[in-house]
Coordinates of C-alpha atoms in Angstrom, one line a residue:
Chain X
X30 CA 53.4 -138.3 -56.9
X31 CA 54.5 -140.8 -53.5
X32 CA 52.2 -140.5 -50.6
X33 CA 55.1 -139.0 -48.8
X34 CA 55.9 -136.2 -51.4
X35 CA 52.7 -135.5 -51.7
X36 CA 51.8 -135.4 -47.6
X37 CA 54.8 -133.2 -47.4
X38 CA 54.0 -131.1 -50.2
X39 CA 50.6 -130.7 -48.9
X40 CA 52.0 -129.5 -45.5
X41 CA 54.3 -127.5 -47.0
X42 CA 51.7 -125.3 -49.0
X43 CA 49.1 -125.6 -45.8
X44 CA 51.4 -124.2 -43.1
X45 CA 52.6 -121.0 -45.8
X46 CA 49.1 -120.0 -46.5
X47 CA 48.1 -120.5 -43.0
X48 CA 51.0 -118.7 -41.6
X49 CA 49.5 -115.6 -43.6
X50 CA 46.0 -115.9 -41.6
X51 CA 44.7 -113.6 -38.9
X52 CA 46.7 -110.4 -40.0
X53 CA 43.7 -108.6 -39.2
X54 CA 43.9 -109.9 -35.8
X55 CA 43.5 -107.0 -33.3
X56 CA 45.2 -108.1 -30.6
X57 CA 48.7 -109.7 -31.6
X58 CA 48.7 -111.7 -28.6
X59 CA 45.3 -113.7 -29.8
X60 CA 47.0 -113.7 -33.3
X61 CA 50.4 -115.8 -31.3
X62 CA 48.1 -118.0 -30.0
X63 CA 46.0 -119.1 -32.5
X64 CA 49.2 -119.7 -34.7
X65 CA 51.2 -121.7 -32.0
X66 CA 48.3 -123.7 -32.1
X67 CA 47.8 -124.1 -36.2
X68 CA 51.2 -124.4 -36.9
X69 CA 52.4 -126.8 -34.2
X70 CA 53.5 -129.8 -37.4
X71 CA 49.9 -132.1 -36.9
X72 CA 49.9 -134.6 -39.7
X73 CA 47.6 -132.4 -41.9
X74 CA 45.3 -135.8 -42.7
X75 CA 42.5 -134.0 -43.2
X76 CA 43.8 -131.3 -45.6
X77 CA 45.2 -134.3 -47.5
X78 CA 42.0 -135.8 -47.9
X79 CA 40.7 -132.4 -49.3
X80 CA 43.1 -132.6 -52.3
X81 CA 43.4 -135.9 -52.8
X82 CA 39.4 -135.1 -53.1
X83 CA 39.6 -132.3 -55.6
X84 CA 42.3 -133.9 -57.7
X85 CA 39.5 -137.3 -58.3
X86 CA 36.8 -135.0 -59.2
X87 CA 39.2 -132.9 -61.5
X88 CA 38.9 -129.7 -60.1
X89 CA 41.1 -126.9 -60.8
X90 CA 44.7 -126.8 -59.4
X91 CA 45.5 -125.0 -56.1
X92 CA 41.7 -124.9 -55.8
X93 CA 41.9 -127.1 -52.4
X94 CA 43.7 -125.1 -50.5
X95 CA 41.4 -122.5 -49.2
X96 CA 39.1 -125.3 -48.1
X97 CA 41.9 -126.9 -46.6
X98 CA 43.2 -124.7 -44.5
X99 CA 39.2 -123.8 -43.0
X100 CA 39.1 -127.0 -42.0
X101 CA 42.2 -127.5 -40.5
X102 CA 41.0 -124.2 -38.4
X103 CA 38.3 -126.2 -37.0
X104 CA 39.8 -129.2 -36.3
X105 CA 42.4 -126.8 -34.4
X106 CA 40.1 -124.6 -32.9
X107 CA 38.2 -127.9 -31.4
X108 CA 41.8 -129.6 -30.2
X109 CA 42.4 -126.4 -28.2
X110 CA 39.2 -126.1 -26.8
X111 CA 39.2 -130.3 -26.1
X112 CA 42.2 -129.7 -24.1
X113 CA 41.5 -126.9 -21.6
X114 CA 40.9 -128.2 -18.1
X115 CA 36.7 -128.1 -17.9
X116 CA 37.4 -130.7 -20.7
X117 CA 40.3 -133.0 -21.1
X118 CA 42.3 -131.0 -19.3
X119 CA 45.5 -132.1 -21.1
X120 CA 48.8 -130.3 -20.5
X121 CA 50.6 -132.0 -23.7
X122 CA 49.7 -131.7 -27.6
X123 CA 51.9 -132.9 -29.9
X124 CA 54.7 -133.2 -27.3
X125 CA 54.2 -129.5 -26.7
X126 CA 52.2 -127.4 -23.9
X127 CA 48.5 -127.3 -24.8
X128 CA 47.5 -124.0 -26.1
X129 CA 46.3 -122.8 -22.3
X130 CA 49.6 -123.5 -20.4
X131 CA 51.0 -122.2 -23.2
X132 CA 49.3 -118.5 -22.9
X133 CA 46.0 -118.7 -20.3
X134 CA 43.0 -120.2 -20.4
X135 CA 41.2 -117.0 -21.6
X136 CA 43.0 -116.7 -24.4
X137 CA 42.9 -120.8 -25.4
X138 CA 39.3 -120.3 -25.4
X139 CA 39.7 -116.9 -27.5
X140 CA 42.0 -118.6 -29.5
X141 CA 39.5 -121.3 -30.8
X142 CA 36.9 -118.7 -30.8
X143 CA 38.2 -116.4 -33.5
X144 CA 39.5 -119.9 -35.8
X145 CA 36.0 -120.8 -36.2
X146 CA 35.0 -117.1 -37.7
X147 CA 38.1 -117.4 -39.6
X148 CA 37.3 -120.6 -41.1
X149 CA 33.6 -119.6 -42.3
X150 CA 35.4 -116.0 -43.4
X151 CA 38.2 -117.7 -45.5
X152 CA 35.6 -119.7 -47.1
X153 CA 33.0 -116.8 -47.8
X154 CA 35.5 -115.3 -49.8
X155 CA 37.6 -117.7 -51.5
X156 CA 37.6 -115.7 -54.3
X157 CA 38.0 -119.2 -56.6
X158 CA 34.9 -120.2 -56.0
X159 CA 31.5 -119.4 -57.2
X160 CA 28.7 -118.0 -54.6
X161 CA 27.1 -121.6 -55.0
X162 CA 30.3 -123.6 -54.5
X163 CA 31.2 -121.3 -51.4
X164 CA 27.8 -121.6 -49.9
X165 CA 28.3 -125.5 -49.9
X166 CA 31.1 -125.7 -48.7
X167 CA 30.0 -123.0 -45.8
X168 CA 27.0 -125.7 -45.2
X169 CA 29.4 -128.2 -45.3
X170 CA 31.4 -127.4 -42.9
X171 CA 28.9 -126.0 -40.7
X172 CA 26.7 -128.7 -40.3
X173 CA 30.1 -131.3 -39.4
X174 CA 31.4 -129.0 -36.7
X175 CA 28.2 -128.1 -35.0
X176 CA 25.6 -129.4 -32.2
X177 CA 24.6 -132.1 -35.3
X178 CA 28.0 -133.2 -35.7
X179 CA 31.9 -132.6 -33.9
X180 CA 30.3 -130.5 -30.9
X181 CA 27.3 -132.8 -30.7
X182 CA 29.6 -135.6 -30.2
X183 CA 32.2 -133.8 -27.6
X184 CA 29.1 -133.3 -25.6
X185 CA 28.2 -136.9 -26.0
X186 CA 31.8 -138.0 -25.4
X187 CA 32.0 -136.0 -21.9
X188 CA 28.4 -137.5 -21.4
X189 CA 30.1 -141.3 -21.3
X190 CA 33.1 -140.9 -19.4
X191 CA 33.0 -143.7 -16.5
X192 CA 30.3 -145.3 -18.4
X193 CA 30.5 -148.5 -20.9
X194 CA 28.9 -147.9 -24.2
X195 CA 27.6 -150.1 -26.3
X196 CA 29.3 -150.4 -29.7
X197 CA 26.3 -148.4 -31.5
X198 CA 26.9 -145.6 -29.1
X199 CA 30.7 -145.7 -29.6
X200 CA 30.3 -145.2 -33.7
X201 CA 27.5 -143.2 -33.4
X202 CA 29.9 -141.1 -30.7
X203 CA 32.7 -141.2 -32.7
X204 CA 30.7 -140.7 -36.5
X205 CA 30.0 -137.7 -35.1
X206 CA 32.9 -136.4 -32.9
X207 CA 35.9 -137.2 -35.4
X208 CA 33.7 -138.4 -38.5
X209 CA 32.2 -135.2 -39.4
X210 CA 35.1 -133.9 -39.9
X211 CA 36.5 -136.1 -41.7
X212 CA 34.2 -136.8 -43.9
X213 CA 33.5 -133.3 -44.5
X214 CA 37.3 -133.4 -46.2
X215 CA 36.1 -135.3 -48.8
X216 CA 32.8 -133.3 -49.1
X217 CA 34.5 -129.9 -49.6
X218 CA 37.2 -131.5 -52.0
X219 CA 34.6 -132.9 -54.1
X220 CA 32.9 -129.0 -54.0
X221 CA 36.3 -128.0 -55.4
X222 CA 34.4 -129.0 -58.7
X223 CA 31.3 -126.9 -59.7
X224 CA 30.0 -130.1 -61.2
X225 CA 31.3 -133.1 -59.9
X226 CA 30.0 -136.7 -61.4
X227 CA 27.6 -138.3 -59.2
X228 CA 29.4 -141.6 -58.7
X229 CA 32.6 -140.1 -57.5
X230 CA 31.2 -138.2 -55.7
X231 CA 29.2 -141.2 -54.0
X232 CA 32.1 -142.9 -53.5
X233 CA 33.8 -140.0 -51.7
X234 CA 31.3 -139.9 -49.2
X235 CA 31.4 -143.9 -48.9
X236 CA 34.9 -143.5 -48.1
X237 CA 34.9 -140.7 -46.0
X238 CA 32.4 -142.5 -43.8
X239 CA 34.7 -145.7 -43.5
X240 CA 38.0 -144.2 -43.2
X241 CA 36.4 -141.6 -40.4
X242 CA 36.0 -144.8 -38.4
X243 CA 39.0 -146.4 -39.2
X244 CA 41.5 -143.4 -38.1
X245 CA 39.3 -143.6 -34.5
X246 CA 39.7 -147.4 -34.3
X247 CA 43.8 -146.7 -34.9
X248 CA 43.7 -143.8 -32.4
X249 CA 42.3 -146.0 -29.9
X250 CA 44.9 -149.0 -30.9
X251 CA 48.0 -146.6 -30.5
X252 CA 46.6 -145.3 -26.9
X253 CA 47.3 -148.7 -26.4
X254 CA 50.2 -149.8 -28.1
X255 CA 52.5 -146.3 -28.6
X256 CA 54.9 -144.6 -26.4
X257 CA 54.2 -141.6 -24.6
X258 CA 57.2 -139.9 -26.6
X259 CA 55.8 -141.1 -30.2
X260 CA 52.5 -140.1 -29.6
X261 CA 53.2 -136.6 -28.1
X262 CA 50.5 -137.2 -24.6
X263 CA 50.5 -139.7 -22.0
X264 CA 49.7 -143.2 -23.1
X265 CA 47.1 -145.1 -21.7
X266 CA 45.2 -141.8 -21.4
X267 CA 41.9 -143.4 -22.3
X268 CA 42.2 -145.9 -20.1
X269 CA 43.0 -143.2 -17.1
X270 CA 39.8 -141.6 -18.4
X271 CA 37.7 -144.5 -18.2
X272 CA 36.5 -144.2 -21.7
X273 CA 34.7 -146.7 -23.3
X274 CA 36.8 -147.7 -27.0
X275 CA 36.7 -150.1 -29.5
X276 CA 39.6 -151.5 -27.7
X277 CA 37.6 -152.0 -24.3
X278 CA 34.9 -153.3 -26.0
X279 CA 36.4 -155.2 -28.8
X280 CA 39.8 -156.4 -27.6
X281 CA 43.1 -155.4 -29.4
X282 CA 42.4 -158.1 -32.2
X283 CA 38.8 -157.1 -32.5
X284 CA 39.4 -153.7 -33.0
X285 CA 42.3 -154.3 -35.6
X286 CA 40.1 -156.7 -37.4
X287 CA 37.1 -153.9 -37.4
X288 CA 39.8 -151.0 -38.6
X289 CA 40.9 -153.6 -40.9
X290 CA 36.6 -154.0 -42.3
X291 CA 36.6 -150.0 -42.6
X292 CA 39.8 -149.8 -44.7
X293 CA 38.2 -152.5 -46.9
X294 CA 35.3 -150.6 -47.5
X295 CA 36.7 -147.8 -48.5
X296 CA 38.8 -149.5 -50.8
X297 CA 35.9 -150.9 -52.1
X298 CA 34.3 -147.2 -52.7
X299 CA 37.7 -146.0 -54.9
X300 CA 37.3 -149.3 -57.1
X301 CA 33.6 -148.0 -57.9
X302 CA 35.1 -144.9 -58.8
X303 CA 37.1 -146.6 -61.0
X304 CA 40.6 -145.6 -59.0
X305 CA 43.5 -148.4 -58.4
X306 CA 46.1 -148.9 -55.6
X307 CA 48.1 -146.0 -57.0
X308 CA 45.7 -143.6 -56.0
X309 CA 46.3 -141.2 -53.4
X310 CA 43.0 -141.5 -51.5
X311 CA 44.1 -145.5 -51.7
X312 CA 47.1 -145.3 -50.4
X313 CA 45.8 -142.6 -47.7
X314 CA 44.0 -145.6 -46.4
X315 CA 46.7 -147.8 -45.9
X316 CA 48.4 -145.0 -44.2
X317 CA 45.5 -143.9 -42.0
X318 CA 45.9 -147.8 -40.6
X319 CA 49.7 -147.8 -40.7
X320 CA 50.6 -145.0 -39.0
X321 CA 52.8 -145.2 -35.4
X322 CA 50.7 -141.9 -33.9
Chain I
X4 CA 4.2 -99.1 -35.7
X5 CA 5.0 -98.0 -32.0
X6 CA 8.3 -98.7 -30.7
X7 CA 7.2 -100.5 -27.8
X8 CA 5.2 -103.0 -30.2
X9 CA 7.8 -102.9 -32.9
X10 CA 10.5 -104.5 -30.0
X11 CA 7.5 -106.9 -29.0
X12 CA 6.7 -108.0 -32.0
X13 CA 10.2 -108.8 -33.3
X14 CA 10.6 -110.4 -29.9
X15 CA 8.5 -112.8 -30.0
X16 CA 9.4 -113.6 -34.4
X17 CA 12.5 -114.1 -33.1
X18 CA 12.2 -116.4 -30.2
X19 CA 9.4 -118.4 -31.7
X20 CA 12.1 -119.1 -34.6
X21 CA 15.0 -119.6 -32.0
X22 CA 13.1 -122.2 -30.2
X23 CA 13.1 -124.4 -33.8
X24 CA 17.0 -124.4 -33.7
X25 CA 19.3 -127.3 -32.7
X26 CA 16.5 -129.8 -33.4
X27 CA 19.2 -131.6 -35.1
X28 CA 21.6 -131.2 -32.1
X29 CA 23.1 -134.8 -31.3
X30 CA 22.7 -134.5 -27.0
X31 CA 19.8 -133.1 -25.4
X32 CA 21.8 -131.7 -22.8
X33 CA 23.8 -129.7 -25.6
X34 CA 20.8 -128.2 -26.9
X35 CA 19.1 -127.7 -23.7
X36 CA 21.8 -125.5 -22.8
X37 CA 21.9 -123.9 -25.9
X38 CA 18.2 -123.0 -25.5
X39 CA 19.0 -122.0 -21.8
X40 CA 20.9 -118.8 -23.1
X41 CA 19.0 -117.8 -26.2
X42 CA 15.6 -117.8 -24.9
X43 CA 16.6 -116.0 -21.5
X44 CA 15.0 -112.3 -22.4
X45 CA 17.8 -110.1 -23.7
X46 CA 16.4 -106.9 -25.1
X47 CA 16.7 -108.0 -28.7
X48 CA 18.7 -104.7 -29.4
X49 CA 20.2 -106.6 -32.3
X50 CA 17.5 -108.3 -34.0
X51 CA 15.7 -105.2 -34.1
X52 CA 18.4 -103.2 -35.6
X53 CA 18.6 -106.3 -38.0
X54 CA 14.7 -105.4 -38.9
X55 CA 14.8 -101.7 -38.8
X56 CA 17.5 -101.5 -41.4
X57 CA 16.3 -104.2 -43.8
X58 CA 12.8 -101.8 -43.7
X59 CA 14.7 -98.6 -44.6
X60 CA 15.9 -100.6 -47.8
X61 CA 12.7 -102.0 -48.5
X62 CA 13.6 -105.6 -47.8
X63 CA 11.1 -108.2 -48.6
X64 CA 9.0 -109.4 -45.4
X65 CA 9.8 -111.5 -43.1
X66 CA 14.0 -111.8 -44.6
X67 CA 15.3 -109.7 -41.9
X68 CA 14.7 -113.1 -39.4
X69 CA 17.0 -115.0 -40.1
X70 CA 20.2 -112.8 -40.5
X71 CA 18.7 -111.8 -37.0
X72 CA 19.0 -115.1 -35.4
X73 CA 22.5 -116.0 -36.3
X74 CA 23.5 -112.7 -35.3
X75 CA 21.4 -113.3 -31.7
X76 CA 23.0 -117.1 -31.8
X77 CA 26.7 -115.1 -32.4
X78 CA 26.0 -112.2 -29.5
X79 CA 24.6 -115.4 -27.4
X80 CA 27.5 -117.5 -27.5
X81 CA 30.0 -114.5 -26.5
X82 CA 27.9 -113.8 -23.7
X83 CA 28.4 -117.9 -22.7
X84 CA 31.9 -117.4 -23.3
X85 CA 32.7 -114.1 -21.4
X86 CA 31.2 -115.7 -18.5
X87 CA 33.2 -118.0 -17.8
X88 CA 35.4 -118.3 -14.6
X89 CA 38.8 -118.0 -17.0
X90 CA 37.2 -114.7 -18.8
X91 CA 34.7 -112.5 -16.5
X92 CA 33.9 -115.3 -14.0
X93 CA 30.2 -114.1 -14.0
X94 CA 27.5 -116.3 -12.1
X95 CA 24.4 -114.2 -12.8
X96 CA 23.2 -112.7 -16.1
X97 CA 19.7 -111.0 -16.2
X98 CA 19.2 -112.3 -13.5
X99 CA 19.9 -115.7 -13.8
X100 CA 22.4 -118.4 -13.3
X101 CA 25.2 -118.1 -16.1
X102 CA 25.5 -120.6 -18.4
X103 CA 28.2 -122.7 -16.6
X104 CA 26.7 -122.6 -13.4
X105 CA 23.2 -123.5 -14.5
X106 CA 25.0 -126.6 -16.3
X107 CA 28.8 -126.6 -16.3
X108 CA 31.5 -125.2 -17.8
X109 CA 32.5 -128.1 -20.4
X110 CA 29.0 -127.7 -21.6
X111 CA 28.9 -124.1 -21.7
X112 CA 32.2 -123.9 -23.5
X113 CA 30.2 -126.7 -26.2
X114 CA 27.4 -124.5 -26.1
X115 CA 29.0 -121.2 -27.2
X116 CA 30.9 -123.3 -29.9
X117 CA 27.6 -124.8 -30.8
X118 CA 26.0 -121.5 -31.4
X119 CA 28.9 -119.7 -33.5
X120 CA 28.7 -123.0 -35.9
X121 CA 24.6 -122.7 -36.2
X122 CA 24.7 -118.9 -37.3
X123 CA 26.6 -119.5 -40.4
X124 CA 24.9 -122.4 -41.1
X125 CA 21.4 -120.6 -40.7
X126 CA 22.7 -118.1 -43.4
X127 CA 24.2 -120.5 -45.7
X128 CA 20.9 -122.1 -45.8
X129 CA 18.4 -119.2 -45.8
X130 CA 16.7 -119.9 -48.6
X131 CA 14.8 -116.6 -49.6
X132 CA 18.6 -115.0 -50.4
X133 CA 20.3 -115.8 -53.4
X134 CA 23.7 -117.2 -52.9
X135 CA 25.0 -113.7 -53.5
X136 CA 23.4 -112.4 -50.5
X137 CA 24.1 -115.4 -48.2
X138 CA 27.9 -115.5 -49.0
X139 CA 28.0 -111.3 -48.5
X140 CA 25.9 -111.5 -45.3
X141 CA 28.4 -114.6 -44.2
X142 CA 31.3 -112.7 -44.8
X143 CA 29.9 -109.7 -42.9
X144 CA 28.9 -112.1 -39.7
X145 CA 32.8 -113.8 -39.9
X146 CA 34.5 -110.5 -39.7
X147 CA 32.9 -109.0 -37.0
X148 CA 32.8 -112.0 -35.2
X149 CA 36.5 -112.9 -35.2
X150 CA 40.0 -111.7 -34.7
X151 CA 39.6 -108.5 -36.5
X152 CA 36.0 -107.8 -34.9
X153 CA 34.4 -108.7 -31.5
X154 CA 36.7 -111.7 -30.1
X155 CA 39.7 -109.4 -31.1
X156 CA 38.3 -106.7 -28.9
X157 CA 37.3 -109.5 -25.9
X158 CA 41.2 -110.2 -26.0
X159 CA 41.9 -106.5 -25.6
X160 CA 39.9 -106.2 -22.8
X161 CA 41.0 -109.0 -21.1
X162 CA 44.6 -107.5 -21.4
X163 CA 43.4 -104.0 -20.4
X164 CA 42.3 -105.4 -16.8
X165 CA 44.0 -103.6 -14.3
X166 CA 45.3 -100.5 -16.7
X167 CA 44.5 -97.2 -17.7
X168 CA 43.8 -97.2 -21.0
X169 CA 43.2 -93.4 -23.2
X170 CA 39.9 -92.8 -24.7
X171 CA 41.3 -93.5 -28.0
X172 CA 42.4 -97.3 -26.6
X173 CA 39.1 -97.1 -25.1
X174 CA 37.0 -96.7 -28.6
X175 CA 39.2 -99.3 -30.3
X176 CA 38.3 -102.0 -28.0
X177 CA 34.5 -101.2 -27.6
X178 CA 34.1 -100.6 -31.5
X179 CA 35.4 -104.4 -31.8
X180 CA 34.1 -106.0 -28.7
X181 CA 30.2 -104.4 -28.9
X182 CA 30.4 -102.1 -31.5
X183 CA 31.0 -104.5 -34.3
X184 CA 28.0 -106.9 -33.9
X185 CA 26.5 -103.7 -34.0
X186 CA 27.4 -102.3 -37.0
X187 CA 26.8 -105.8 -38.5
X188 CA 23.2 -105.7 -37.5
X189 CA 23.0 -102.6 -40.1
X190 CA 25.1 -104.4 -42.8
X191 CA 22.4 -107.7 -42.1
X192 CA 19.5 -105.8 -42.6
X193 CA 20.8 -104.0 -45.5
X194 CA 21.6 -107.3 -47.5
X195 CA 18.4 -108.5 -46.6
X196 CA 17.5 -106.4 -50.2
X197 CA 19.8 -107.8 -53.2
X198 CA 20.5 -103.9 -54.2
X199 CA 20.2 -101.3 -51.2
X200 CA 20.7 -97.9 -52.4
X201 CA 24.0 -96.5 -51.9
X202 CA 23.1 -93.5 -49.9
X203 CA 20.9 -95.7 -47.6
X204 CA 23.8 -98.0 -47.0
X205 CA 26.3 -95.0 -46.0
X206 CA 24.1 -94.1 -43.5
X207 CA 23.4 -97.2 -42.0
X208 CA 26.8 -97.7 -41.5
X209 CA 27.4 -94.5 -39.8
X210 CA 24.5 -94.7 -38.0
X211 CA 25.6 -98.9 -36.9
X212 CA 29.1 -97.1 -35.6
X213 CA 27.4 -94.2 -33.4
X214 CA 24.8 -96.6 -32.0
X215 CA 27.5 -99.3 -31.2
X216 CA 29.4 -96.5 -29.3
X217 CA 26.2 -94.9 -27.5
X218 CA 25.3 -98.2 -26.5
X219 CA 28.9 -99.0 -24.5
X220 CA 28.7 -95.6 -22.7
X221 CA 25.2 -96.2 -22.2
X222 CA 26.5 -99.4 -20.3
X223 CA 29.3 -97.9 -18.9
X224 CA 26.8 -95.3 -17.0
X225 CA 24.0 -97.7 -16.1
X226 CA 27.2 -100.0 -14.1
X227 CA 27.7 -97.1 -11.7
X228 CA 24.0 -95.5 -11.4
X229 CA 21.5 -98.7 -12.0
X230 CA 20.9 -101.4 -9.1
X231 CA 22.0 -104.3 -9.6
X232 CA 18.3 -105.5 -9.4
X233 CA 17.5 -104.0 -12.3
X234 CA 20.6 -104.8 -13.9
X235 CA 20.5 -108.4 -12.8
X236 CA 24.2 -108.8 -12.9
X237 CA 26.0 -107.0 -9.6
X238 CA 26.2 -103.1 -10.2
X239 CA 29.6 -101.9 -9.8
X240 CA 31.4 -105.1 -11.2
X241 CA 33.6 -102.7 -13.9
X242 CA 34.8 -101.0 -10.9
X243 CA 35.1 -104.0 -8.8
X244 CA 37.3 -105.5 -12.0
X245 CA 39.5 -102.1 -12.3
X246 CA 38.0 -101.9 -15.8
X247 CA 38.8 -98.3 -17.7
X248 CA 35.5 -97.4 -18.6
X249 CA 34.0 -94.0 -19.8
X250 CA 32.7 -93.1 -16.4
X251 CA 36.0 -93.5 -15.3
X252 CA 38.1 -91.7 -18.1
X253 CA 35.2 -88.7 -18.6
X254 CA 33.2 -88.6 -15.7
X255 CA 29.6 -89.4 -15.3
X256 CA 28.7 -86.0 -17.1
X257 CA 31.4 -86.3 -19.4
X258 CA 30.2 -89.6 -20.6
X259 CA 26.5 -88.8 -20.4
X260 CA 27.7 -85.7 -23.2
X261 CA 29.2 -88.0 -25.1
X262 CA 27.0 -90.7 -25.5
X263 CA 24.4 -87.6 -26.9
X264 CA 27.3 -86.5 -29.2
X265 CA 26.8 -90.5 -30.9
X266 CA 23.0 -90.2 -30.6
X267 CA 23.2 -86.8 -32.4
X268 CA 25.7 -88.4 -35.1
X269 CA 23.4 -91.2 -35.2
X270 CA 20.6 -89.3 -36.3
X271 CA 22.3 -87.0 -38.5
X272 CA 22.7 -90.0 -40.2
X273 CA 19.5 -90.9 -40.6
X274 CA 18.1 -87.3 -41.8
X275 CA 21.0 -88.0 -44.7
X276 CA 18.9 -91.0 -45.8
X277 CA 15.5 -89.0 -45.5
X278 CA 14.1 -90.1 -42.3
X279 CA 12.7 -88.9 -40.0
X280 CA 12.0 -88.6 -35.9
X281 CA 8.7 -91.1 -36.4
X282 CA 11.3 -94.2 -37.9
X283 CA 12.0 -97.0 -35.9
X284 CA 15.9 -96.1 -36.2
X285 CA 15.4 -92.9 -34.2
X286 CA 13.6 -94.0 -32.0
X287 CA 16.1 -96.6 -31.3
X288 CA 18.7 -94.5 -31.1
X289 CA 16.6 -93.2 -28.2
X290 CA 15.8 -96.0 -27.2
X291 CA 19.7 -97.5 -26.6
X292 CA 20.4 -94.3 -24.4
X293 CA 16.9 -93.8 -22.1
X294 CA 17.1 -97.5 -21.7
X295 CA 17.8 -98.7 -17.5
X296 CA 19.1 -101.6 -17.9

C-alpha cells in the first residue's frame, strides 16, 4: 500500500468510527462540540503510527483502530484545552475557530473533559482485546497523557514562556509535551499483539522516541518557514510567544540538521527490525520531515 | 466500628495514600497544585461509600483504597474544573481559595486534566485486582465520568442557568452530575471482590441511586438554610445564579420530604441485602442527610 493510500485510508476508517462516538452523550450540545473538534480533517499521524505499529508486530486486522481512535481523543481533548485563552489563547485551528469561539469556553473545556473518559472507556472495552492487552494499553496511555508525561510538559511549556531554555530543557519539554504521545502510538500498536517479539518491539519504542522529536523540530521549522494559510494559525506564533525552540536556539540549519539526526535514528531502529524503505513506519519518517504543515 | 471513626479512619488511609501521588509529575508547580485540591478536607463521602460497599461483599482488606482514590482524584478534578471563571466562577471552596485563584487558571485547568489521567492509571495499575477487575472497575470510572455520566450532567447545568427546569429535568441532571460518581462509589466497592453476590450488588446499586439523589437535595437545602461559614462557599450562590433547585421547585418542606423518601428507599435497600441499622451504609445514609455542611 502507498503512504498516501494508506494515510487516507487510515483517515477514512478513523473519522467513521469516530463519528459513531459519544452517542451516549447527554447533552447533544457537548456531543457537537466534541465532534467539531475530532473531526475537523487533522493529519491523523498518530493513528497512522498505531497501525503502521500493529501491522510490524502482526497483529490482527482492524485491531488498531479502537486504540487509534482513544488516542486521537487525547490528542484532541489536549489541542482544545491548549487553545482556550488561560492558555494559548488561539482563535484559529486548522484554519477553523478554535473549539471555544466556536461554542464557549465552558463547553471547550467540557468538551476535552468528557474525550479523555471516552478514550480510557473505548479502550476498557474494546471488546478485541484481552483484559491484559486492554489494561496495557489503559497504562499506556495513561501514563503519556498525565502529570508524567503531555500535561506534565504543557505545565512546563507555560512555565518557559519569555524565558530561554537550554536545549536539555527544550527535549526534555518537548519529550514529554508532544513525545508521549507519540510514542505511546507505537506502544499501543505494538499491544495490538498479545505477544509481540522483543526486538520489534524495541525498535518501536527506538523509533517512537526519535520520530517524537523530529515532528517537534519540523513544527518549529514550519512556524518559521510556512504561510499563515498552509498552516491553518498565524505564523511566526512562536516567535510572538517568545518561546524558546530548536530554531531560536539552533538556527534554521541547526535545527534541520538535528530533525535530520532523529529521522536517521529511527531509520536505524526499522533496519534492526529487519524492515526496508518500503515500509510504512519508513516512509512515515520521511513524511513526518517532508511535510508543508 | 463507630461511624464517626469509620469516616476518620478512611480519612486519614486515604490522604496518607493521596499524598504519594504525582511523585512522578514532571513540574513541581503541576503537582503542587494538584496536592492543593486533594488534600484540602472534603468529607470523603465517596471513599467511604467506596469502603462500606466493598465490606458488605466481603472484599479483601485494604482493596477498597485505591478504587477510592481515583474516584476522589475524578470528584477532585470536577470540582477544579467547575470552578473556574468560564463554568461557576467560584473563588472559595471550603473555605479556601479555589484552585485558579490560589495558582492560576492555566494551571488549574492542567491540574484537573492531571487528575482525570492519574485515576485510570491508579486502577490499571492496582495490583491486588486481576485484570478482570481493573478493566470492569475502569469501565465503570469512564462512564460515569464522561458524556453519558457527570460531565454530561455539568453541561446540562450549565445550559439550565437561568431556566425553569421540571423535577423530572431536575433528576436527570443531578443523577449525571453528582449522582453518578455516586453510584460508582457502590459499583467500586463492589468489584473490589472478583464475585459479589448478585443480591448484594442489586442493592448497592439502588441504594448508590437514592444516596446520590438525597445527597443533592441535601445540598440543595443546606444552600438556603446553612451560613456560608459553615459552608465555606457563599450561602445563597444557587439563588444568586438563578439555579432550579429542589428548594425552589418543592419548597424547603417539600424537598426536606423528599430527600427522606431517598433515605427510606436507600435503606429499604439495604434490609433487601440483610443489613441492618448498626451497618456503616445506614448510617451513612443518615449521615448524607443530618450532615451541615
Amino acid at each position: 500500500m502507498s503512504l498516501d493510500h494508506f494515510l487516507t485510508d487510515t483517515r477514512e476508517q478513523l473519522e467513521a468510527a469516530l463519528t459513531q462516538c459519544f452517542a451516549q452523550s447527554a447533552s447533544s450540545r457537548l456531543r457537537e462540540s466534541v465532534l467539531y473538534s475530532l473531526l475537523d480533517g487533522g493529519k491523523r499521524l498518530r493513528p497512522a503510527l498505531v497501525r503502521a505499529a500493529a501491522e510490524v508486530v502482526e497483529a490482527p486486522a482492524d485491531s488498531w483502530l479502537s486504540p487509534a481512535c482513544a488516542l486521537e481523543m487525547v490528542h484532541v481533548y489536549s489541542l482544545i484545552h491548549d487553545d482556550l485563552p488561560a492558555m494559548d489563547n488561539d482563535d484559529l485551528r486548522r484554519g477553523k475557530p478554535t473549539n471555544h469561539k466556536q461554542f464557549d469556553e465552558a463547553t471547550a473545556i467540557l468538551a476535552g473533559d468528557a474525550l479523555q473518559a471516552e478514550a480510557f472507556l473505548l479502550l476498557a472495552t474494546a471488546e478485541q482485546f484481552s483484559n491484559s492487552q486492554a489494561r496495557q494499553m489503559i497504562t499506556t496511555l495513561a501514563q503519556a497523557a498525565g502529570a508524567g508525561g503531555m500535561v506534565g510538559g504543557q505545565m512546563i511549556d507555560l512555565q518557559s514562556e519569555h524565558k530561554t531554555l537550554s536545549l536539555t530543557e527544550l527535549e526534555n519539554l518537548h519529550a514529554l509535551k508532544t513525545g508521549a504521545l507519540i510514542k505511546a502510538a507505537l506502544q499501543l500498536g505494538a499491544l495490538c499483539q498479545p505477544q509481540p517479539n522483543s526486538v520489534k518491539l524495541a525498535a518501536l519504542n527506538q523509533y517512537g522516541s526519535a520520530i517524537g522529536l523530529a515532528f517537534q523540530i519540523t513544527d518549529d521549522i514550519l512556524d518559521v518557514t510556512a504561510s499563515t494559510e498552509v498552516l491553518g494559525k498565524p505564523q511566526g506564533s512562536d516567535v510572538a510567544a517568545e518561546k524558546s525552540t530548536y530554531v531560536s536556539l539552533l538556527g534554521l540549519d541547526g535545527a534541520r540538521q538535528k530533525a535530520q539526526e532523529q529521522q536517521a535514528s529511527a531509520i536505524a531502529a526499522l533496519q534492526k527490525a529487519g524492515l526496508d524503505s518500503n515500509s510504512l513506519l519508513w516512509q512515515l519518517a520521511d513524511y513526518v520531515l517532508q511535510r508543508d504543515h
